[in-house]
Coordinates of C-alpha atoms and ligand atoms in Angstrom, one line a residue:
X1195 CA 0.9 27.3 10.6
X1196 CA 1.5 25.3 7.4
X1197 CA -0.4 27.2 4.4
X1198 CA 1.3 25.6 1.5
X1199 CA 2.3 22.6 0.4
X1200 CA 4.8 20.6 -2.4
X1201 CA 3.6 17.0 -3.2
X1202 CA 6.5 15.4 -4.3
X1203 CA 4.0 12.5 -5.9
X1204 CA 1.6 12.0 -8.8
X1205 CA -1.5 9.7 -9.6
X1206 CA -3.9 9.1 -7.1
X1207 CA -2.3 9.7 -3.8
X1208 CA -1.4 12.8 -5.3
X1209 CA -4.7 13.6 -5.7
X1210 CA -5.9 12.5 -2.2
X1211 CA -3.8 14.9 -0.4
X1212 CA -4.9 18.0 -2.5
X1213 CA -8.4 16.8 -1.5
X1214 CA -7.0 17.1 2.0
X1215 CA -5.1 20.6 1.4
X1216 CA -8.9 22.1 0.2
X1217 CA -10.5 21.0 3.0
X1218 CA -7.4 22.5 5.2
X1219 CA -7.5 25.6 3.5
X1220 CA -4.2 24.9 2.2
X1221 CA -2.4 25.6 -1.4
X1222 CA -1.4 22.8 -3.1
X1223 CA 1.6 22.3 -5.2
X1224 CA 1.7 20.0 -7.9
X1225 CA 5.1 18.3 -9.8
X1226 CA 4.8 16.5 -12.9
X1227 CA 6.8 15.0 -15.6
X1228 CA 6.3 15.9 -19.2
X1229 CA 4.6 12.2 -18.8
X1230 CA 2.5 13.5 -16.8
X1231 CA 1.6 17.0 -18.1
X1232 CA -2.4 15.9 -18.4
X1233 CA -2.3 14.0 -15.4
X1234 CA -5.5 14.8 -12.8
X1235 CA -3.2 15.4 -9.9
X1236 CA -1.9 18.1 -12.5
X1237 CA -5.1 19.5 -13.4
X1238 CA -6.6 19.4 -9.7
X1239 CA -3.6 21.1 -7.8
X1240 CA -3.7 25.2 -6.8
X1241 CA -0.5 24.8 -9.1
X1242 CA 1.9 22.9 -10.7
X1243 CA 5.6 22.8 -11.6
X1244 CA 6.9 20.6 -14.4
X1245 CA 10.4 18.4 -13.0
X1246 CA 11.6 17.9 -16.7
X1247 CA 11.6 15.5 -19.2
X1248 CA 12.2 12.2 -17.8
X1249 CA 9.4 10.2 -16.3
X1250 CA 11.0 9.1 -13.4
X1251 CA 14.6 11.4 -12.4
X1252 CA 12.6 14.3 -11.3
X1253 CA 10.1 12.3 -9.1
X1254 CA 13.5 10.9 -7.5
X1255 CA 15.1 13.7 -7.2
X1256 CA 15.1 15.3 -3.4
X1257 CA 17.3 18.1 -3.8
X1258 CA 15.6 19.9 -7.0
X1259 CA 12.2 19.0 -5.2
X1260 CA 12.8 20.9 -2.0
X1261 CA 14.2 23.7 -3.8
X1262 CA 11.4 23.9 -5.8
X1263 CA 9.0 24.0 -2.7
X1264 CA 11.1 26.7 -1.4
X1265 CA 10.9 28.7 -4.4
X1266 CA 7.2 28.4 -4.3
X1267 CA 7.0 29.5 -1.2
X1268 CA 5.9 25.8 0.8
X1269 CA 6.4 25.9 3.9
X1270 CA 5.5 21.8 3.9
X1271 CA 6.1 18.8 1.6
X1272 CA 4.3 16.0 1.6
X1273 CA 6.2 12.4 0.1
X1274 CA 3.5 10.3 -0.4
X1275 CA 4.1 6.4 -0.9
X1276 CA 6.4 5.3 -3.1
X1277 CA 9.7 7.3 -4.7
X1278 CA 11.0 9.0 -2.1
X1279 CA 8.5 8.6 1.1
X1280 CA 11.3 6.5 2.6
X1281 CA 14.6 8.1 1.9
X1282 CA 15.7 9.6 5.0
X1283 CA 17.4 12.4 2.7
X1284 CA 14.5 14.2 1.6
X1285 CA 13.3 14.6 5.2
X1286 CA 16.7 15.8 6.2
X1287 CA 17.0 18.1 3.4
X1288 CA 13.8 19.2 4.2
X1289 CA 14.7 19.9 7.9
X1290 CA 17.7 22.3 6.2
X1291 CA 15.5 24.0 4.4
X1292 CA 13.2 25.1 6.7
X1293 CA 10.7 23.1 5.1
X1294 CA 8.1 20.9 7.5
X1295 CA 8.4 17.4 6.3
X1296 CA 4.9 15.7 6.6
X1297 CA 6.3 12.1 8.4
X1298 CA 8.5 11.2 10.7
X1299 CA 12.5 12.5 11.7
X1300 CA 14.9 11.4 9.1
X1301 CA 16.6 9.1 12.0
X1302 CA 13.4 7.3 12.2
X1303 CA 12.8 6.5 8.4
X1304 CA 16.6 5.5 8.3
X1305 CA 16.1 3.0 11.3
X1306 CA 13.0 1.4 10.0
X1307 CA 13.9 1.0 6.5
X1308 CA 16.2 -1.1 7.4
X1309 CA 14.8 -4.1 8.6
X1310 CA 17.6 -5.8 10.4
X1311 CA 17.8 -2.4 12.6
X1312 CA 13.9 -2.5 13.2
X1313 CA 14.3 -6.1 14.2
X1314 CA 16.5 -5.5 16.9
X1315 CA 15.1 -2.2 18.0
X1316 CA 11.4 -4.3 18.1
X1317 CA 13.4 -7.2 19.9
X1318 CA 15.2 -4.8 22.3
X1319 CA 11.6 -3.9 23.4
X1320 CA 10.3 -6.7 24.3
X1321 CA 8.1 -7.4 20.8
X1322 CA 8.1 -10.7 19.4
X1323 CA 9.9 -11.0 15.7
X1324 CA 9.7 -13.3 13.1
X1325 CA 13.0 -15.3 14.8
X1326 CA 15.9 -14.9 12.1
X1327 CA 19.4 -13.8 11.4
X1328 CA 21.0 -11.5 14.1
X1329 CA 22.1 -9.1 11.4
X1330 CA 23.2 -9.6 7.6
X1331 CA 24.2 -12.8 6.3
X1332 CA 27.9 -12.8 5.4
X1333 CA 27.8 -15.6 2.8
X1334 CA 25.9 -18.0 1.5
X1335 CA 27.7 -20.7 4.1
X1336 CA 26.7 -18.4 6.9
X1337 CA 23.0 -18.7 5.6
X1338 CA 23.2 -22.2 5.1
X1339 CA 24.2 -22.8 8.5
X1340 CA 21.6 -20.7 10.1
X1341 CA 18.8 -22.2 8.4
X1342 CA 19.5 -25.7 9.1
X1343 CA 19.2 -23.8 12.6
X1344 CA 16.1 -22.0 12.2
X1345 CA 14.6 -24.7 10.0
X1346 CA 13.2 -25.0 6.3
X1347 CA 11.5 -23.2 4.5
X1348 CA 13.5 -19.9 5.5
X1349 CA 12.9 -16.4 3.4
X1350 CA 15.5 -14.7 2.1
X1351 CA 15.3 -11.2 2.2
X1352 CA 16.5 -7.5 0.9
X1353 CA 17.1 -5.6 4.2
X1354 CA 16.5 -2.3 2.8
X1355 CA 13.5 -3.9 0.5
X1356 CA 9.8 -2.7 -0.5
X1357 CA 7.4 -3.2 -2.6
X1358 CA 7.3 -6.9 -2.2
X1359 CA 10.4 -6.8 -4.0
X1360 CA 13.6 -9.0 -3.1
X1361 CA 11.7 -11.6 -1.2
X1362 CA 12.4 -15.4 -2.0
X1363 CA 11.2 -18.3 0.1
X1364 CA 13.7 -21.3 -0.1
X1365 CA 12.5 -25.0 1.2
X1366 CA 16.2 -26.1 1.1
X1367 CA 19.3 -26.1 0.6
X1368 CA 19.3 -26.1 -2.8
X1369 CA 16.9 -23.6 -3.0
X1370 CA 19.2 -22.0 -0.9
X1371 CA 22.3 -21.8 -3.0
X1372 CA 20.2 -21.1 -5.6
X1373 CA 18.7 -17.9 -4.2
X1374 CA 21.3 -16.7 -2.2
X1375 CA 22.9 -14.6 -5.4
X1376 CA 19.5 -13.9 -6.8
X1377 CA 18.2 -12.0 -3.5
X1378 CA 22.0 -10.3 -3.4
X1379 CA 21.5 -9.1 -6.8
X1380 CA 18.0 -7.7 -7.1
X1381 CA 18.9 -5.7 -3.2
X1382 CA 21.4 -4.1 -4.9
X1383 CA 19.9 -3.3 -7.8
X1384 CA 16.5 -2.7 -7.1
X1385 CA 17.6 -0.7 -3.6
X1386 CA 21.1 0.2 -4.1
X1387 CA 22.7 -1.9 -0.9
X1388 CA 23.7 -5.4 -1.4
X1389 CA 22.2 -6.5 1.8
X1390 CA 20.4 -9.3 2.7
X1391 CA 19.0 -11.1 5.6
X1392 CA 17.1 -14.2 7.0
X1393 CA 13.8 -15.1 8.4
X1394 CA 12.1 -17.8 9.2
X1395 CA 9.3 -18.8 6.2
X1396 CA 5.9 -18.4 8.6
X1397 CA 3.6 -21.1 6.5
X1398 CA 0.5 -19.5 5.5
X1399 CA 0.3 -16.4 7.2
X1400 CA -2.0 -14.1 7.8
X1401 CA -0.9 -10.2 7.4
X1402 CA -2.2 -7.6 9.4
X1403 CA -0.9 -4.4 10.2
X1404 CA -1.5 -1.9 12.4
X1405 CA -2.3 1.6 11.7
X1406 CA -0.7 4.3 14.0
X1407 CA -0.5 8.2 14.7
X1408 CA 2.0 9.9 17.4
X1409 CA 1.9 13.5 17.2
X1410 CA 5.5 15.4 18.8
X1411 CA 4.2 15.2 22.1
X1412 CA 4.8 12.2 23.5
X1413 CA 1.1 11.2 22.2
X1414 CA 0.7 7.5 20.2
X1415 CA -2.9 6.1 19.2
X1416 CA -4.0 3.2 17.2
X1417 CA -6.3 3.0 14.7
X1418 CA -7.0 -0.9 14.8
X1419 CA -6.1 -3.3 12.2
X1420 CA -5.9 -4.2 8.4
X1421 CA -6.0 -7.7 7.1
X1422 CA -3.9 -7.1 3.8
X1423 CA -3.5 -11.0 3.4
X1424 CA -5.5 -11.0 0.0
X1425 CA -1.8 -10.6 -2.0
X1426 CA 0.1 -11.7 -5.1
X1427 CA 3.9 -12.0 -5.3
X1428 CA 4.0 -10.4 -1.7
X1429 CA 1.9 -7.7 -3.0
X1430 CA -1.0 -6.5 -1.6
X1431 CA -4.5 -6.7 -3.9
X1432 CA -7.4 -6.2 -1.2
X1433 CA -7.2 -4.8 2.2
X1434 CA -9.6 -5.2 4.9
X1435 CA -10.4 -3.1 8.4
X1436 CA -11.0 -4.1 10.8
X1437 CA -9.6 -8.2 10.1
X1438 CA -12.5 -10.6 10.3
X1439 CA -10.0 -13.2 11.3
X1440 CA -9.1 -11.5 14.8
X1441 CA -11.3 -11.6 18.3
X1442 CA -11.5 -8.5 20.2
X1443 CA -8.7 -9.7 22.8
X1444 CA -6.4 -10.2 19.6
X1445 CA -7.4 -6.8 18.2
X1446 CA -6.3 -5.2 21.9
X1447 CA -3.1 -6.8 22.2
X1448 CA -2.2 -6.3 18.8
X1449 CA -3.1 -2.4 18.7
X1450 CA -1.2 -2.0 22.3
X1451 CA 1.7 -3.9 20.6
X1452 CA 2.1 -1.3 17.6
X1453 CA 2.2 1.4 19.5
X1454 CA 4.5 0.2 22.1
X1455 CA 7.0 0.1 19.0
X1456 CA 6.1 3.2 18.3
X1457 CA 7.2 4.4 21.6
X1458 CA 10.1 2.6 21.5
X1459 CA 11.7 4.3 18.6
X1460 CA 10.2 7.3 18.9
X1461 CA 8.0 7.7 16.2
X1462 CA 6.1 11.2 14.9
X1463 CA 3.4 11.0 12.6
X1464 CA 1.2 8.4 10.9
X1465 CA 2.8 5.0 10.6
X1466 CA 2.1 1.3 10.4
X1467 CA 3.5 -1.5 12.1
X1468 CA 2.7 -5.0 10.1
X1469 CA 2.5 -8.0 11.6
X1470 CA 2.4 -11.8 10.5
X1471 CA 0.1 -14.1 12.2
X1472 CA 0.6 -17.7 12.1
X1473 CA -1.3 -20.9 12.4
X1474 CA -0.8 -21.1 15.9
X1475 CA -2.6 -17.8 16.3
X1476 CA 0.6 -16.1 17.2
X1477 CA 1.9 -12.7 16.0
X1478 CA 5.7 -11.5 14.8
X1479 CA 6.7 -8.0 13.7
X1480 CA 8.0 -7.9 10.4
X1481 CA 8.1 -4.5 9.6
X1482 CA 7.7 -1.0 10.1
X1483 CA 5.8 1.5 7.2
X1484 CA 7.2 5.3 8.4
X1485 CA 4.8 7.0 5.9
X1486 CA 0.9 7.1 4.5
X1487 CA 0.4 3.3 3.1
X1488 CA -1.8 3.2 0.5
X1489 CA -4.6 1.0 2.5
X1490 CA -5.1 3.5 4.5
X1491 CA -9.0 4.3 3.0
X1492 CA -9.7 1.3 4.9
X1493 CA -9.1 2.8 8.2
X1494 CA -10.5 6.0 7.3
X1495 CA -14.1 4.4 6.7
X1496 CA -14.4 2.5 10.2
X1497 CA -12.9 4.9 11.8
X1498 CA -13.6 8.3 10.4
X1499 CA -10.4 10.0 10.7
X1500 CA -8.5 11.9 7.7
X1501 CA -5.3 10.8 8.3
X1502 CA -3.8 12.8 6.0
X1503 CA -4.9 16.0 7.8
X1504 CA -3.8 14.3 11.0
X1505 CA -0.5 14.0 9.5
X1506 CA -0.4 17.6 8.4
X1507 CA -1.2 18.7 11.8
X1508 CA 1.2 16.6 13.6
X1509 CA 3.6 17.8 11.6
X1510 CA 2.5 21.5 12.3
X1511 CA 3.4 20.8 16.2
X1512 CA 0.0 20.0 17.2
X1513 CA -1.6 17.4 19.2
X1514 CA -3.6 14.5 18.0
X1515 CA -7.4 15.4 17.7
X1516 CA -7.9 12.1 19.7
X1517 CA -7.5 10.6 22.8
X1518 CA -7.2 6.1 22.3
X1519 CA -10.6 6.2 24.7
X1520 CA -12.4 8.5 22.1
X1521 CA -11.4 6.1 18.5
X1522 CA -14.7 4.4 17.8
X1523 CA -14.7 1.9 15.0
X1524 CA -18.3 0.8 12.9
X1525 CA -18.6 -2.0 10.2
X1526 CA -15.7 -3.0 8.0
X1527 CA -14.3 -2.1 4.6
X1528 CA -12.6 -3.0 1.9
X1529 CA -10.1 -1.6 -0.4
X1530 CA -10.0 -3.2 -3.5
X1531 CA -7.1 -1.9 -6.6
X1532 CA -8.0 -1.8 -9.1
X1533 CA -4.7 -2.0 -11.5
X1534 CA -4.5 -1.9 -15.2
X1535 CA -3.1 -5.4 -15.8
X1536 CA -4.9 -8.5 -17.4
X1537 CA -5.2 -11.0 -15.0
X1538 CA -6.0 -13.8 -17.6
X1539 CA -2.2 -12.9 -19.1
X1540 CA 0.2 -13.3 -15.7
X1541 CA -1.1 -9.6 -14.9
X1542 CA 0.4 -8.4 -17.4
X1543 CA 0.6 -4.3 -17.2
X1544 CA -2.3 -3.0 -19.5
X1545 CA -1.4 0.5 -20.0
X1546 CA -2.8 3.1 -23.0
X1547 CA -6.0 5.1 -23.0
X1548 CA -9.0 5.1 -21.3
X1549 CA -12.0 5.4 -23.3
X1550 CA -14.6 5.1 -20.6
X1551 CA -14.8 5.9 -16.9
X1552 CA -17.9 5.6 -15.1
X1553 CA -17.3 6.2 -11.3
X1554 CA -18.9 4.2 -9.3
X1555 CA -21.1 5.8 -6.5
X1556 CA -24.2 4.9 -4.0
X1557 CA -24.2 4.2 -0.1
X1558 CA -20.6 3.3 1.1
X1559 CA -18.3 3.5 -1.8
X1560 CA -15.5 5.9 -2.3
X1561 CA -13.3 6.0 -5.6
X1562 CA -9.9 7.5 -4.9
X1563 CA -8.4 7.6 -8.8
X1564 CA -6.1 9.6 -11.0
X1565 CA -7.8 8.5 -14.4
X1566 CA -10.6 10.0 -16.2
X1567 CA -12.2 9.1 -19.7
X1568 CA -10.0 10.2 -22.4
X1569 CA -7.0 9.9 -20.2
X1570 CA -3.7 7.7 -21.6
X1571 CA -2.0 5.9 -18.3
X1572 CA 1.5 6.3 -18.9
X1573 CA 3.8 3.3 -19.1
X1574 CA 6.7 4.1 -17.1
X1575 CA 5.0 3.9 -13.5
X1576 CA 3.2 1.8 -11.0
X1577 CA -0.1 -0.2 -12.8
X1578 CA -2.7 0.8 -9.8
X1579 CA -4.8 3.4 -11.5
X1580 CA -7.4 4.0 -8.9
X1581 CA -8.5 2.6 -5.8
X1582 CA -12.4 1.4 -4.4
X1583 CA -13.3 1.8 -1.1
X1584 CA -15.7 0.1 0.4
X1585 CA -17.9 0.4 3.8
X1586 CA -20.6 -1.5 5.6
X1587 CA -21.9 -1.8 8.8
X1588 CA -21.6 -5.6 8.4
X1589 CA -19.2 -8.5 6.5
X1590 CA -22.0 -9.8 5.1
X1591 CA -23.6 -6.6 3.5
X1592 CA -19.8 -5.7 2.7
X1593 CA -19.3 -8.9 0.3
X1594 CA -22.6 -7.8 -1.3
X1595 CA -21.7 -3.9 -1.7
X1596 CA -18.1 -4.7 -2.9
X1597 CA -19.6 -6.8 -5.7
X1598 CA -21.9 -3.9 -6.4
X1599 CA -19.6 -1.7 -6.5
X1600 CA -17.0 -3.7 -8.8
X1601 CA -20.2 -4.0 -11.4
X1602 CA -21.1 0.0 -11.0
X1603 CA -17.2 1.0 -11.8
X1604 CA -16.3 1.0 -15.5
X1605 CA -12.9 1.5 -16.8
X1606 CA -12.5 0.5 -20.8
X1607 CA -9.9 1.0 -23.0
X1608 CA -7.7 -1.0 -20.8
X1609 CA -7.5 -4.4 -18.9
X1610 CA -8.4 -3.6 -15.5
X1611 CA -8.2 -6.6 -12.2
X1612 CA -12.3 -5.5 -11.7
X1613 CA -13.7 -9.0 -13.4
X1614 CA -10.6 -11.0 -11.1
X1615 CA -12.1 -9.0 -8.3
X1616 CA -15.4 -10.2 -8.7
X1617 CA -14.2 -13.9 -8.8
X1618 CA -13.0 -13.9 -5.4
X1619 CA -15.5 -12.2 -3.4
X1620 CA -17.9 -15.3 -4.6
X1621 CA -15.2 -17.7 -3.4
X1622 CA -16.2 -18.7 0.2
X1623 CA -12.9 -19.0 2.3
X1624 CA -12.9 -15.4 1.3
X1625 CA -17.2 -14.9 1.8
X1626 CA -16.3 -16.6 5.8
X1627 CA -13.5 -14.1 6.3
X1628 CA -10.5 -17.4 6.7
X1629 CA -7.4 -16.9 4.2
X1630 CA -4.2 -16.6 4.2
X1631 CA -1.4 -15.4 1.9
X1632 CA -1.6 -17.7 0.1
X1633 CA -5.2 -17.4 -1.5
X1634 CA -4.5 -15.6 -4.6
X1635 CA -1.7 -18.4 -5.5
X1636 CA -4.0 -21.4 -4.3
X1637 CA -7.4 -20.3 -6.8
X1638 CA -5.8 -19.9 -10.2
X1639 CA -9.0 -20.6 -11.5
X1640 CA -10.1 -17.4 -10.6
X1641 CA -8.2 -15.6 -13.7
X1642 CA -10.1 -18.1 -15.8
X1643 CA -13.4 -16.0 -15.8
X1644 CA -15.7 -15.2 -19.0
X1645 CA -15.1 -12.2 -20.8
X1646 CA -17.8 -13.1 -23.3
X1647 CA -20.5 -10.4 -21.8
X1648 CA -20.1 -7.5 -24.0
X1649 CA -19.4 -4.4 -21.8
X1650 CA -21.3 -1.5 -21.6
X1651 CA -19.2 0.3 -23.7
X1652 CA -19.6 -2.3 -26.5
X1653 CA -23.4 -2.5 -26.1
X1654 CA -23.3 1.8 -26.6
X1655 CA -21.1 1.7 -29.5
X1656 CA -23.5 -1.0 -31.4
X1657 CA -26.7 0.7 -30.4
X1658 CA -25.2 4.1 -31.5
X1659 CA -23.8 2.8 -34.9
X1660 CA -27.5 1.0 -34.9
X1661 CA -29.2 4.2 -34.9
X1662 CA -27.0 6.3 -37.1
X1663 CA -27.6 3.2 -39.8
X1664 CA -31.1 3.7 -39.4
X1665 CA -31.3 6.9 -40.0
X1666 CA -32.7 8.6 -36.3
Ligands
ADP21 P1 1.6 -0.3 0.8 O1 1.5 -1.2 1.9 O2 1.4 1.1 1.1 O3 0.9 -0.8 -0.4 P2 3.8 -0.9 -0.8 O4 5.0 -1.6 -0.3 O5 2.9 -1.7 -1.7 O6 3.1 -0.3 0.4 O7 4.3 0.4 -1.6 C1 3.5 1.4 -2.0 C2 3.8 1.8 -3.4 O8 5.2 2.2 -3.5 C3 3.7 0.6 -4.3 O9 3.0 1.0 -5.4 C4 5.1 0.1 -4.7 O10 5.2 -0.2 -6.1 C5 5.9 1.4 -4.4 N1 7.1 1.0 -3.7 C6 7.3 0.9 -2.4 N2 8.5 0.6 -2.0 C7 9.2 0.6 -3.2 C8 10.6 0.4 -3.5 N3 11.5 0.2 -2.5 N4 10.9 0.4 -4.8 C9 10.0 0.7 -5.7 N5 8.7 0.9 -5.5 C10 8.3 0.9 -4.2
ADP22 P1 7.9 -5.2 1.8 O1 8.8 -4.3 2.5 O2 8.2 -5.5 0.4 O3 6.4 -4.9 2.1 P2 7.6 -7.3 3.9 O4 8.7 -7.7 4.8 O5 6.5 -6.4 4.5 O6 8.2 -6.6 2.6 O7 6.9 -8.6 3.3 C1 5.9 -8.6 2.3 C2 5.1 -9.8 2.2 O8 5.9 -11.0 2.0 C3 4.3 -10.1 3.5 O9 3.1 -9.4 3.5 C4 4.2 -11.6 3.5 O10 3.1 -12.0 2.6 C5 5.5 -12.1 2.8 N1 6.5 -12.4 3.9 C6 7.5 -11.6 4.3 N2 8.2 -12.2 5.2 C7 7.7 -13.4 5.4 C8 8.0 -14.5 6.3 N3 9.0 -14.5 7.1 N4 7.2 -15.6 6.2 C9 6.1 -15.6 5.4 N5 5.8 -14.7 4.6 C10 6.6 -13.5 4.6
MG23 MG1 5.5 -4.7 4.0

């Protein structure tokens, strides 16, 4: 039986699966950078290790990690999203040491992050695929070539990409020879592996994903679907469950579909399986997720299933606490991140301290966050500072608690996407549940909204100072 656990993460998905440890009766152990030394996943963990002085090498580093989890006596480590919940090395050294690795085999993560090997494994069962280049593209004649096959616009991507990252959509050839070196050079930099392949450019797409759980024996469920189209620069910004833009046949096929692939390769533990859909109503994989995605919130609230204390037990040996026949879903919800950037400057990161934090609460809202008033957000890591879940039985009354909630939440001190949020969820291709990827790019009015109401926080300060001048 797993009784302890290492997180080898920080900020708020740090802090959701010590909230999960608690409720499991299991200790928690925290790592942190000196960057991070009054961080809340620091404060709120059974304990806590420092990694050393640089904000990022120790976060990154798999070997001193799993040592450390062995020295604290974890018999489990948890990765997280992000840094390394997708290197197959940490789950191998894990498996070395004795530790339980909370996600799937190492062979698995290796195979999927590599998106040319999960094309073919998805193609070699049967599962439609976004239609592309057979493998890596050799040179930039080979690409050319192929995409006067496949047809303009063609994307050009990192095969070992994430993040959004290395992603460029060309509409000729032109574009082409222009990109070709770009994409090259950010794969290699930004992932370490010069690779890069084609697909074909699916014109505004929808993208919905599939949540999935397959525990070691031989059991796979899904957990319906997530519209994550709501993005910018391939990243996402709002996530839906279940998609108001599917019928329930779609929704079927599409949940039978993801966990056929999941068969197919294999799979342990919680996963997701994303899809595009096109115009045409039609549905391609494009990618496989072989760890916790950050959306996941969404799933939890129509479904009610922790999925992070599915994943621990699944990785403890035992089965999945549900049959397919016994996953009911009610209402819909919405995830909404809330990152420090200022929308009205290109999203610019907004980092420093926060000098107010008022949670939000009521009927249907959960905050999953990693700041607190008084806290400083660190500049050297990702901008989302805390997430906003939403749930309600319907779309409609979900539009009009997601506004409620975005005006109830108050972060100050920094720029926050909250206003930006607000903006769209009055925009009505949004209100009748019909976008596309290409939303966020289409309203750029949207980042033109007033900042002229002064904020709670200003309104305090002046009636404080107002007071103290008078004298009561
Ligand atoms: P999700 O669908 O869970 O949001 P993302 O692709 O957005 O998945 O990744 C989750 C987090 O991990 C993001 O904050 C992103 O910045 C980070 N991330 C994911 N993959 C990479 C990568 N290869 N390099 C750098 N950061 C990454
Ligand atoms: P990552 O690993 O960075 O998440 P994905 O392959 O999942 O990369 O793609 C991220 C996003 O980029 C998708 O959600 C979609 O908006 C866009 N995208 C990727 N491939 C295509 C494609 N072939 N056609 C259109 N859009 C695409
Ligand atoms: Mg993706």
């Amino acid at each position: 039986m797993i009784h302890k656990i290492l997180i080898a993460n920080r900020g708020e998905i740090a802090v959701r699966i010590i909230r999960a440890c608690a409720e499991a009766d299991i200790t928690s152990v925290a790592i942190y950078a000196d960057a991070d030394r009054h961080a809340l996943h620091v404060k709120k963990a059974d304990e806590a290790y420092n990694i050393g002085p640089d904000s990022l090498a120790g976060y990154l580093n798999a070997h001193r990690i799993v040592n450390l989890a062995v020295a604290s006596g974890c018999d489990a480590l948890h990765p997280g999203y992000g840094f390394l919940s997708e290197n197959p090395l940490l789950a191998e050294i894990c498996r070395n040491r004795n530790i339980r690795y909370i996600g799937p085999d190492a062979g698995v993560i290796r195979r999927m992050g590599d998106k040319v090997a999960a094309r073919s494994a998805m193609q070699a069962a049967g599962i439609p695929v976004v239609p592309g280049s057979e493998g890596n593209l050799a040179s930039r004649e080979e690409a050319l070539a192929l995409a006067e096959t496949i047809g303009y616009p063609v994307m050009l991507k990192a095969t070992s990409g994430g993040g959004g990252r290395g992603i460029r959509r060309c509409n000729s050839p032109q574009d082409l020879k222009r990109n070709y070196e770009r994409v090259l050079s950010e794969a290699s930099k930004a992932f370490g592996r010069a690779d890069i392949f084609m697909e074909k450019c699916i014109v505004r797409p929808r993208h919905i994903e599939v949540q999935i759980l397959a525990d070691t024996h031989g059991n796979v469920i899904h957990l319906f679907e997530r519209d994550c189209s709501i993005q910018r620069r391939h990243q996402k910004l709002i996530e839906i469950a279940p998609s108001p833009q599917l019928d329930e046949a779609q929704r079927t096929w599409l949940g039978e579909t993801a966990v056929r692939a999941a068969k197919a390769v294999g799979y342990t533990n919680a996963g997701t399986v994303e899809f595009l859909m096109d115009r045409d109503n039609r549905f391609y994989f494009m990618e496989m997720n072989t760890r916790l995605q950050v959306e996941h919130t969404v799933t939890e609230a129509i479904t009610g299933i922790d999925i992070v204390l599915e994943q621990i037990r699944i990785a403890d040996g035992l089965p999945l606490s549900h049959a397919q026949a016994d996953i009911q879903r009610r209402g819909y919800a919405m995830e909404l991140r809330i990152n420090a950037e200022d929308p009205k400057n290109d999203f610019l990161p907004s980092f420093g301290r926060i000098t107010r934090y008022f949670a939000p609460g009521g009927p249907g809202v959960r905050t999953d966050g990693a700041i607190y008033t008084g806290y400083h957000i660190p500049p050297y890591y990702d901008s989302m500072c805390a997430k906003l879940t939403v749930w309600a039985l319907s779309w409609p009354e979900l539009l009009n608690r997601a506004a409620r909630a975005l005006e109830d939440i108050g972060v100050y001190g920094v720029k926050t996407t909250i206003p930006y949020y607000m903006e769209i969820l009055k925009v009505e291709e949004f209100r009748y549940g019909s976008f596309d990827t290409g939303f966020v790019e289409d309203h750029p009015e949207l980042t033109r909204y007033k900042t002229s109401r002064p904020t709670r926080e200003l309104s305090a300060a002046i009636s404080a100072a107002l007071s103290a001048h008078l004298g009561h």
